[in-house]
Amino acid sequence: MPSSRPTQAEPAIRIENVTKHYGSFLALRNINLSVARGEKIVVCGPSGSGKSTMIRCINRLEEHDGGRIFVLGTELNDDVGNIDEIRREVGMVFQHFNLFPHMTVLENCVLAPMLVRGISRSEAEATAKRYLEKVRIPEQASKFPGQLSGGQQQRVAIARALCMQPQIMLFDEPTSALDPEMISEVLDVMVTLASEGMTMVCVTHEMGFARRVADRVIFMDRGEIIEEAPPEEFFSAPKNERTQQFLSQVQTH
Amino acid sequence: MASIHSTSGLEGIRRRFFPTPFQSLLSLLSLALLVTIGWKLLDWAFLSAVFSAEGGPEACRAAAGACWSVIANRWRIIMFGLYPYEEQWRSALACAVVVVMVVLSCLPAFWTGKRIALVWGLGTTLFYFLLKGGVLGLNRVGEEAWGGLALTLFIFVSTCLIGFPLSIVLALLRRSQLPWISRTTGLIIDCVRSLPLVSILFAFAVVVPFMLPGWLQSDKLYRVVFGSALFFAAYQAEIIRGGLQGVPRGQEEAAMSLGIGYWHRISRILLPQAMRNALPATINQFVIAFKETSLVIVVGFFEILASGNAAYGTGQWTFAYVEVYAFIALIYFVFVFSLSRYGAFLERRMAVGER
């Protein structure tokens, strides 16, 4: 019987035998994954392999229907209190940024800390300005998201998630919707974040980023984790045939 | 600079209206028609019109133009209906209160929960007690005596004040995850929308009293207002639902991932964006609601149109109905036109975040 009490030894994320169906389609098949505090995981795989579904289960944007998920020692179940507690500690960055278009960049950043953490506006703005500086766009604070480039929007989205001061960050294909020349500005921010010890789970096809940052690379296909290895091993000597095939496809492009 | 503009302007007119002899002829004929109609209208409305109230109906019969003296003589009936003559200043003041209240709540400076609640709370209370009286030494005037513009505004404002929040509730219930809630709400909305407003007003005025226990029976006016608010809400709920559907799914997901709870997701993320999508249709709905207040005529209320009928229907002024209707049309126009101009202003203002 696994304990649900947070301890130092307790991993940040523990996924046990998780399955997930969309109707009769099996999207996740018996997933097991443990992420230690401070660890950086890169998840890759062909489209439809279940990688997005898996990380969206970690903050309950998707509901798993079998197995158990523990985040920071709290179990994700139908208990709304648990879900709220976990979402406060888990930030997420989306493929399409999902900034709130009717608010300025600064408002985007202070909204959740004020509503959810209940801190004052002045404190929230100070935090927001610090993180906007960290993602290198403090001068855009009073603009609306629609006035920024894709790369800038994604950096604001990262700052917005960081303003909640989460312990874990999830990235769901953060550079897939960006023009090529803007990818590196977003990846640079993610590298900095990783170097500061943030626990990160990134779904991405940026293999260069995976080599530089990841502690482990996970390859998924058809709802299963096929291979799991440190990057140097994963890229130089992939064991599974499907991994080899996938790598040959992404790396020749 | 000016000469260049005027020549290019003249050149533009020549090219647009006089490119061929036949088209020139058509343009000239149309111009002649417009001038004739314009001149006749001007002559009727101003040059040959009777403005002074002194001469009475006889002076009007002698003149060729409009008989504005009917307005000068009877405007109090049009504006205030059957409201007691010596108390009509209260009705006028009440109308002014509503206009000030609406104008204030249209100003962005008043768009905070506290201020808007203060303006509307104070405004409606003031309006109600001015009309109804019974406090501070004001004589009590029953709802059956309310009439004219004040009644029109009362019905419109209370329809919106009850109907708009109700429409948001209906729209949210309709997108509930629980099928029995969303289906029941959908059924209610569709039923209300399937009935003509006249029949709903009639049912609330005449039929509902038979079904309600005595202590629930309020004045007919409030039942009619509720019926009209329900009708408004059924349409507006669908408009808001359409607006909500236009907000990308990722918006709610982003808010959820930040830990923002249901009510804040609705009030801070979804509704502001949905209202922006739904704004043109919403303004439309308000305009329709304003004009449909005239339907309360069928259950015996003297709102502004019915009061107008009474103003010329007393025998000596029966010939002057065109002038009375023109005057009422002008009042409707002033309200509805400002409403739609305000809608256009809102759209421009909200477009700022869209760029």
XYZ file of C-alpha atoms in Angstrom:
608
model
C 0.000 0.000 0.000
C 1.853 3.152 -1.108
C 1.742 5.987 1.337
C 0.254 9.293 0.183
C 2.230 11.371 2.675
C 4.851 13.661 1.138
C 8.337 12.798 2.232
C 11.736 13.755 0.955
C 12.128 10.321 -0.610
C 8.741 10.560 -2.306
C 9.225 11.274 -6.032
C 7.698 14.422 -7.527
C 5.493 12.391 -9.846
C 4.637 8.714 -9.559
C 2.511 7.081 -12.242
C 1.480 3.483 -11.586
C -0.163 1.199 -14.164
C -2.150 4.065 -15.651
C -4.570 3.435 -18.503
C -6.813 5.877 -20.334
C -9.537 5.292 -22.918
C -11.236 7.650 -25.335
C -14.398 5.656 -25.900
C -13.081 2.258 -26.972
C -9.712 3.657 -28.106
C -6.912 2.862 -25.672
C -4.852 6.057 -25.411
C -2.597 5.019 -22.519
C -1.666 1.412 -21.839
C -0.250 0.471 -18.467
C 2.060 3.470 -18.011
C 4.622 3.390 -15.201
C 6.844 6.369 -14.591
C 8.513 7.949 -11.627
C 10.019 11.438 -11.751
C 12.353 12.469 -8.944
C 12.456 15.999 -7.584
C 14.662 18.147 -9.781
C 14.693 15.600 -12.563
C 14.176 16.633 -16.198
C 12.314 14.214 -18.436
C 11.879 14.570 -22.177
C 9.027 12.582 -23.720
C 9.052 11.953 -27.447
C 7.273 9.723 -29.908
C 5.192 9.834 -33.071
C 1.931 11.801 -33.081
C -0.961 9.932 -31.498
C 1.401 7.987 -29.269
C -0.204 9.279 -26.060
C 2.590 11.577 -24.872
C 0.357 14.660 -24.565
C -2.392 12.589 -22.961
C 0.093 11.341 -20.390
C 1.350 14.733 -19.253
C -2.180 16.144 -19.313
C -3.120 13.408 -16.841
C -0.515 14.760 -14.420
C -2.572 17.910 -13.715
C -5.919 16.294 -14.459
C -6.688 18.045 -17.722
C -7.395 14.452 -18.708
C -8.821 11.889 -16.328
C -7.071 8.487 -16.212
C -9.397 5.514 -15.865
C -7.071 2.888 -14.448
C -4.038 2.874 -12.156
C -2.915 5.633 -9.803
C -1.071 8.943 -10.083
C 0.657 10.687 -7.195
C 1.954 14.221 -7.528
C 4.152 15.501 -4.692
C 2.713 12.734 -2.547
C -0.931 13.669 -3.165
C -3.067 11.216 -5.100
C -4.973 12.491 -8.114
C -8.498 11.167 -7.739
C -12.016 12.541 -7.716
C -11.221 14.606 -4.621
C -11.497 18.186 -5.894
C -9.380 19.428 -2.997
C -6.502 17.201 -4.134
C -6.840 18.386 -7.734
C -6.723 22.029 -6.656
C -3.734 21.376 -4.413
C -1.830 19.671 -7.251
C -2.685 22.298 -9.867
C -1.305 24.989 -7.572
C 2.065 23.232 -7.584
C 2.185 22.132 -11.230
C 2.660 24.711 -13.990
C 1.898 23.947 -17.607
C 2.956 25.421 -20.947
C 0.869 24.611 -24.016
C 1.611 24.229 -27.699
C -0.684 27.128 -28.586
C 0.355 29.343 -25.628
C -3.270 29.827 -24.474
C -2.595 33.292 -23.088
C -5.731 35.190 -22.104
C -6.171 37.529 -25.084
C -8.388 40.051 -23.268
C -5.760 40.830 -20.643
C -2.376 42.491 -20.825
C 0.771 40.434 -20.340
C 1.020 41.674 -16.752
C -2.624 40.828 -16.010
C -2.057 37.350 -17.448
C 0.774 36.899 -14.963
C -0.863 38.283 -11.811
C -4.357 36.802 -12.215
C -3.791 33.296 -10.881
C -1.443 34.238 -8.014
C -4.008 36.789 -6.799
C -7.061 34.528 -7.219
C -5.543 31.210 -6.200
C -2.739 32.111 -3.787
C -4.562 35.154 -2.493
C -1.528 37.448 -2.538
C -1.832 41.209 -2.929
C -1.676 42.939 -6.311
C 1.561 44.749 -5.529
C 3.274 41.552 -4.479
C 1.901 39.694 -7.520
C 3.118 42.452 -9.845
C 6.569 42.406 -8.303
C 6.770 38.638 -8.827
C 5.417 38.963 -12.364
C 8.009 41.597 -13.275
C 10.767 39.394 -11.896
C 9.681 36.450 -14.058
C 9.059 38.580 -17.133
C 12.645 39.766 -16.744
C 13.760 36.175 -16.421
C 12.110 35.286 -19.748
C 13.650 38.503 -21.119
C 10.533 40.508 -22.022
C 9.947 42.936 -19.134
C 9.277 45.770 -21.618
C 6.165 44.027 -23.036
C 4.240 43.941 -19.742
C 1.531 46.388 -20.761
C 0.906 44.915 -24.212
C -1.822 42.476 -25.159
C -0.824 38.931 -26.225
C -2.066 39.572 -29.768
C 0.587 42.272 -30.165
C 3.477 39.883 -29.507
C 5.277 37.357 -31.712
C 4.787 33.640 -31.138
C 8.104 33.253 -29.373
C 7.350 36.191 -27.076
C 3.881 34.805 -26.329
C 5.316 31.445 -25.369
C 7.850 33.111 -23.071
C 4.997 35.036 -21.431
C 3.175 31.730 -21.010
C 6.216 30.310 -19.230
C 6.419 33.404 -17.005
C 2.699 33.149 -16.251
C 3.103 29.544 -15.107
C 6.194 30.419 -13.046
C 4.375 33.243 -11.260
C 2.435 30.567 -9.374
C 5.858 29.407 -8.147
C 5.188 25.777 -8.995
C 7.410 22.882 -8.009
C 6.877 21.016 -11.283
C 6.621 22.352 -14.833
C 4.933 20.467 -17.675
C 5.673 21.454 -21.283
C 3.324 20.128 -23.984
C 5.144 20.630 -27.311
C 6.065 24.227 -26.423
C 7.886 24.943 -29.690
C 5.759 23.039 -32.210
C 3.606 26.027 -33.150
C 6.518 28.441 -33.486
C 8.296 29.749 -36.559
C 11.793 28.198 -36.740
C 13.636 31.430 -35.880
C 11.733 31.729 -32.571
C 12.327 28.219 -31.281
C 15.708 28.909 -29.711
C 14.540 31.912 -27.653
C 11.961 29.643 -25.972
C 14.365 26.720 -25.555
C 16.971 29.046 -23.986
C 14.490 30.017 -21.302
C 13.714 26.348 -20.678
C 17.422 25.519 -20.404
C 17.888 28.277 -17.821
C 14.926 26.965 -15.879
C 16.357 23.442 -15.961
C 19.728 24.671 -14.711
C 17.996 26.153 -11.663
C 16.751 22.746 -10.577
C 13.096 22.834 -11.651
C 11.409 19.448 -12.015
C 10.403 19.320 -15.674
C 8.465 16.977 -17.951
C 8.701 18.105 -21.575
C 6.917 16.632 -24.558
C 9.066 17.843 -27.439
C 10.720 16.846 -30.674
C 13.698 19.125 -30.054
C 16.350 16.437 -29.789
C 19.128 18.979 -29.264
C 17.289 20.233 -26.187
C 16.847 16.641 -24.995
C 20.604 16.000 -25.288
C 21.506 19.177 -23.391
C 18.956 19.084 -20.611
C 17.279 15.736 -20.084
C 18.207 13.334 -17.320
C 16.106 10.697 -19.049
C 14.447 10.463 -22.439
C 11.224 8.515 -22.768
C 9.959 7.161 -26.059
C 6.253 6.423 -26.396
C 4.335 4.689 -29.146
C 0.708 3.538 -29.324
C -0.002 4.513 -25.737
C 2.967 2.695 -24.236
C 6.387 3.632 -22.927
C 8.682 1.709 -25.272
C 12.075 2.907 -24.167
C 13.522 4.896 -21.297
C 17.197 5.870 -21.093
C 19.642 8.703 -20.369
C 20.046 10.858 -23.502
C 23.540 9.764 -24.526
C 22.462 6.129 -24.427
C 19.057 6.855 -25.961
C 20.501 8.648 -28.976
C 23.627 6.567 -29.546
C 22.271 3.098 -28.867
C 18.502 2.894 -29.015
C 17.441 -0.665 -28.228
C 13.955 -0.824 -29.664
C 13.335 -1.019 -33.391
C 10.527 1.560 -33.305
C 12.775 3.997 -31.427
C 15.482 3.560 -34.051
C 12.994 4.176 -36.816
C 11.596 7.305 -35.096
C 15.066 8.718 -34.420
C 16.173 8.168 -37.995
C 13.097 10.103 -39.126
C 13.412 13.119 -36.813
C 17.165 13.404 -37.155
C 17.365 13.337 -40.921
C 15.118 16.407 -41.091
C -4.427 71.360 -51.310
C -8.104 72.242 -51.079
C -8.406 72.875 -54.838
C -6.882 69.484 -55.644
C -9.362 67.855 -53.317
C -12.358 69.644 -54.769
C -11.393 68.887 -58.389
C -10.806 65.242 -57.594
C -14.123 65.275 -55.712
C -15.915 66.780 -58.718
C -14.142 64.324 -60.996
C -15.320 61.482 -58.750
C -18.930 62.702 -58.889
C -18.747 63.032 -62.662
C -17.406 59.520 -63.069
C -19.814 57.968 -60.615
C -23.084 59.662 -61.563
C -22.646 60.988 -65.117
C -20.592 58.434 -67.057
C -23.061 58.087 -69.997
C -25.977 60.275 -71.188
C -28.530 57.691 -70.072
C -27.015 57.365 -66.597
C -26.817 61.142 -66.350
C -30.533 61.307 -67.065
C -31.257 58.714 -64.370
C -29.065 60.585 -61.883
C -30.830 63.887 -62.615
C -34.265 62.286 -62.295
C -33.353 60.706 -58.965
C -31.958 64.002 -57.745
C -35.153 65.806 -58.759
C -37.223 63.182 -56.919
C -35.106 63.467 -53.772
C -35.289 67.267 -53.803
C -39.061 67.205 -54.266
C -39.597 64.755 -51.420
C -37.134 66.638 -49.218
C -38.832 69.947 -49.914
C -42.341 68.551 -49.239
C -41.146 67.043 -45.972
C -39.436 70.262 -44.930
C -42.510 72.273 -45.843
C -44.832 69.895 -43.962
C -42.677 69.499 -40.864
C -41.461 73.085 -40.431
C -42.477 75.793 -42.910
C -46.252 75.305 -42.937
C -46.451 73.603 -39.555
C -48.265 74.887 -36.518
C -46.098 74.906 -33.412
C -47.930 77.088 -30.928
C -50.328 75.461 -28.531
C -52.593 78.516 -28.430
C -54.792 78.054 -31.491
C -55.909 74.537 -30.581
C -57.147 72.038 -33.184
C -58.800 74.774 -35.280
C -55.518 76.499 -36.110
C -54.176 73.121 -37.284
C -57.127 72.425 -39.569
C -56.541 75.777 -41.277
C -52.811 75.115 -41.847
C -51.378 72.920 -44.609
C -48.439 71.517 -42.607
C -47.876 69.378 -39.565
C -49.829 69.994 -36.440
C -47.141 70.021 -33.743
C -49.487 71.825 -31.420
C -50.958 68.394 -30.621
C -47.634 67.538 -29.005
C -47.509 70.890 -27.222
C -51.016 70.282 -25.917
C -50.876 66.592 -25.159
C -47.219 65.748 -24.428
C -47.950 65.076 -20.800
C -50.272 62.208 -21.708
C -47.736 60.789 -24.141
C -44.916 60.972 -21.636
C -46.735 60.088 -18.428
C -49.963 58.299 -19.392
C -52.544 58.136 -16.629
C -50.099 59.204 -13.917
C -51.778 61.830 -11.682
C -51.276 65.265 -13.264
C -49.846 67.113 -10.284
C -47.427 64.234 -9.523
C -46.014 63.984 -13.038
C -42.752 65.703 -12.074
C -41.972 62.483 -10.188
C -42.421 60.431 -13.346
C -40.175 62.839 -15.272
C -37.528 62.684 -12.552
C -37.739 58.890 -12.567
C -37.081 58.834 -16.326
C -34.101 61.119 -15.810
C -32.796 58.768 -13.100
C -32.954 55.818 -15.491
C -31.202 57.722 -18.253
C -28.422 58.866 -15.873
C -28.109 55.328 -14.492
C -27.788 53.788 -17.956
C -25.323 56.438 -19.132
C -23.169 56.006 -16.015
C -23.081 52.222 -16.347
C -22.002 52.601 -19.965
C -18.848 54.471 -18.892
C -15.799 52.197 -18.518
C -14.926 54.015 -15.266
C -17.960 52.361 -13.634
C -17.129 48.820 -14.693
C -16.183 47.453 -11.311
C -18.525 45.210 -9.359
C -18.909 47.699 -6.478
C -19.555 50.799 -8.578
C -22.003 49.153 -10.978
C -23.897 47.599 -8.068
C -24.004 50.996 -6.336
C -25.268 52.810 -9.446
C -27.946 50.229 -10.210
C -28.996 49.647 -6.633
C -29.340 53.360 -5.954
C -30.868 54.093 -9.374
C -33.551 51.422 -9.327
C -34.511 52.161 -5.715
C -34.805 55.868 -6.477
C -36.756 55.154 -9.663
C -39.138 52.789 -7.913
C -39.909 55.016 -4.957
C -40.263 58.103 -7.145
C -42.898 56.350 -9.215
C -44.601 54.430 -6.454
C -44.373 56.941 -3.633
C -45.723 56.070 -0.207
C -42.508 57.279 1.497
C -41.129 60.687 2.538
C -44.525 62.319 2.157
C -44.914 61.314 -1.501
C -48.443 60.209 -2.353
C -48.746 56.546 -3.232
C -49.398 55.926 -6.948
C -50.411 52.359 -7.820
C -48.792 50.474 -10.692
C -52.069 50.588 -12.651
C -51.652 54.350 -13.002
C -48.056 54.220 -14.295
C -47.761 55.057 -17.929
C -45.988 56.691 -20.827
C -42.234 56.865 -21.166
C -41.663 56.037 -17.496
C -43.516 52.735 -17.886
C -41.677 51.900 -21.115
C -38.343 52.529 -19.381
C -39.419 50.601 -16.285
C -40.359 47.541 -18.358
C -37.187 47.748 -20.464
C -34.802 48.260 -17.568
C -36.317 45.571 -15.381
C -36.505 43.140 -18.306
C -32.759 43.610 -18.843
C -31.931 43.652 -15.140
C -33.698 40.327 -14.533
C -33.275 38.824 -17.984
C -29.541 39.364 -18.462
C -28.283 37.573 -15.328
C -30.909 34.882 -15.955
C -29.590 34.413 -19.479
C -26.051 33.859 -18.153
C -27.342 31.277 -15.689
C -29.301 29.503 -18.442
C -26.309 29.531 -20.803
C -24.031 28.060 -18.113
C -26.595 25.405 -17.146
C -26.997 24.482 -20.777
C -23.297 23.660 -21.093
C -23.301 21.665 -17.854
C -21.491 18.306 -17.843
C -24.568 16.621 -16.356
C -26.886 15.662 -19.224
C -30.121 15.978 -17.265
C -29.310 19.588 -16.342
C -28.206 20.635 -19.814
C -31.156 18.888 -21.503
C -33.756 20.318 -19.131
C -32.348 23.811 -19.596
C -32.306 23.315 -23.351
C -35.927 22.227 -23.266
C -36.975 25.278 -21.228
C -35.127 27.635 -23.574
C -36.602 26.014 -26.664
C -40.123 26.059 -25.217
C -39.953 29.761 -24.343
C -38.474 30.581 -27.745
C -41.217 28.648 -29.510
C -43.953 30.894 -28.098
C -44.776 34.400 -29.316
C -44.029 37.121 -26.752
C -47.638 38.311 -26.851
C -48.886 34.934 -25.683
C -46.292 34.808 -22.907
C -47.294 38.270 -21.681
C -50.936 37.290 -21.839
C -50.295 34.070 -19.932
C -48.358 35.857 -17.182
C -50.962 38.609 -16.882
C -54.115 36.499 -17.034
C -53.444 32.777 -16.635
C -50.691 32.655 -14.000
C -52.832 34.253 -11.225
C -55.103 31.181 -11.332
C -52.156 28.891 -10.671
C -50.331 30.820 -7.960
C -51.276 30.829 -4.276
C -52.603 34.145 -3.025
C -49.456 35.239 -1.169
C -47.402 34.886 -4.367
C -49.699 37.088 -6.397
C -48.050 40.418 -6.976
C -49.250 43.216 -9.174
C -49.914 42.310 -12.808
C -47.052 44.615 -13.874
C -44.407 42.520 -12.099
C -45.715 39.283 -13.572
C -45.641 40.799 -17.041
C -42.109 42.100 -16.483
C -41.051 38.627 -15.379
C -42.611 37.062 -18.491
C -40.825 39.527 -20.696
C -37.529 38.917 -18.831
C -37.916 35.161 -19.304
C -38.437 35.669 -23.027
C -35.401 37.947 -23.219
C -33.300 35.455 -21.256
C -34.187 32.521 -23.517
C -32.870 34.346 -26.574
C -29.917 35.965 -24.835
C -28.871 32.603 -23.325
C -28.430 31.173 -26.804
C -26.444 34.233 -27.849
C -24.125 33.807 -24.863
C -23.826 30.067 -25.491
C -22.743 30.862 -29.037
C -20.185 33.297 -27.635
C -18.884 30.664 -25.210
C -18.498 28.170 -28.044
C -16.285 30.685 -29.811
C -13.762 30.683 -26.940
C -11.013 28.113 -27.673
C -10.920 25.078 -25.380
C -7.307 25.933 -24.491
C -8.441 29.038 -22.585
C -10.271 27.015 -19.983
C -7.454 24.453 -19.858
C -4.878 27.166 -19.251
C -6.990 28.561 -16.424
C -7.441 25.078 -14.948
C -3.719 24.379 -15.135
C -3.121 27.563 -13.122
C -5.484 26.247 -10.451
C -8.169 28.884 -11.103
C -11.546 27.632 -9.802
C -14.801 27.239 -11.734
C -16.424 30.578 -10.865
C -13.294 32.572 -11.573
C -12.771 30.679 -14.834
C -16.296 31.629 -15.850
C -16.207 35.227 -14.667
C -12.626 36.217 -15.532
C -11.690 34.062 -18.530
C -14.689 32.631 -20.372
C -17.492 35.195 -20.032
C -15.411 38.285 -20.921
C -14.283 36.590 -24.125
C -17.715 35.118 -24.829
C -19.355 38.525 -24.362
C -16.925 40.037 -26.826
C -17.880 37.379 -29.400
C -21.556 37.856 -28.618
C -21.585 41.658 -28.499
C -23.206 42.476 -31.869
C -26.003 39.945 -31.294
C -26.409 41.162 -27.692
C -26.883 44.785 -28.730
C -29.415 43.520 -31.249
C -31.280 41.740 -28.470
C -31.365 44.873 -26.287
C -32.727 46.909 -29.201
C -35.435 44.307 -29.821
C -36.295 44.211 -26.111
C -36.691 48.003 -26.076
C -39.060 47.999 -29.015
C -41.013 44.989 -27.780
C -42.006 46.815 -24.596
C -44.846 48.210 -26.723
C -46.474 44.743 -26.713
C -47.652 45.205 -23.099
C -50.472 47.147 -24.742
C -52.290 43.781 -25.151
C -52.555 43.275 -21.403
C -53.792 46.785 -20.784
C -50.720 48.866 -19.906
C -50.339 52.438 -21.079
C -46.716 52.508 -22.110
C -45.616 55.228 -24.479
C -47.307 53.914 -27.624
C -50.640 53.256 -25.899
C -50.428 56.689 -24.242
C -49.861 58.184 -27.691
C -53.027 56.487 -28.929
C -54.859 58.052 -26.012
C -53.336 61.461 -26.729
C -54.884 61.854 -30.155
C -57.919 59.611 -29.575
C -60.039 62.120 -27.693
C -62.130 63.441 -30.563
C -60.754 66.905 -31.167
C -57.210 65.728 -32.111
C -58.045 62.519 -34.034
C -56.744 63.989 -37.315
C -53.246 64.526 -35.843
C -52.197 60.902 -35.384
C -49.286 61.176 -37.845
C -47.661 63.890 -35.742
C -48.129 61.903 -32.532
C -46.613 58.776 -34.054
C -43.764 60.816 -35.543
C -43.030 62.198 -32.075
C -43.077 58.719 -30.500
C -40.912 57.382 -33.318
C -38.404 60.128 -32.566
C -38.262 59.094 -28.903
C -37.724 55.433 -29.855
C -35.105 56.507 -32.361
C -33.145 58.546 -29.840
C -32.975 55.606 -27.392
C -32.330 52.823 -29.899
C -29.879 54.795 -32.006
C -27.785 55.739 -28.971
C -27.866 52.075 -27.930
C -26.492 50.889 -31.262
C -23.866 53.664 -31.409
C -22.785 52.601 -27.929
C -22.538 49.014 -29.210
C -20.235 50.194 -31.987
C -18.081 52.045 -29.438
C -17.837 48.897 -27.305
C -16.761 46.823 -30.293
C -13.995 49.293 -31.134
C -12.872 49.384 -27.526
C -12.822 45.609 -27.139
C -10.983 45.163 -30.431
C -7.870 46.582 -28.703
C -6.982 43.207 -27.225
C -7.717 41.435 -30.486
C -4.842 42.890 -32.482
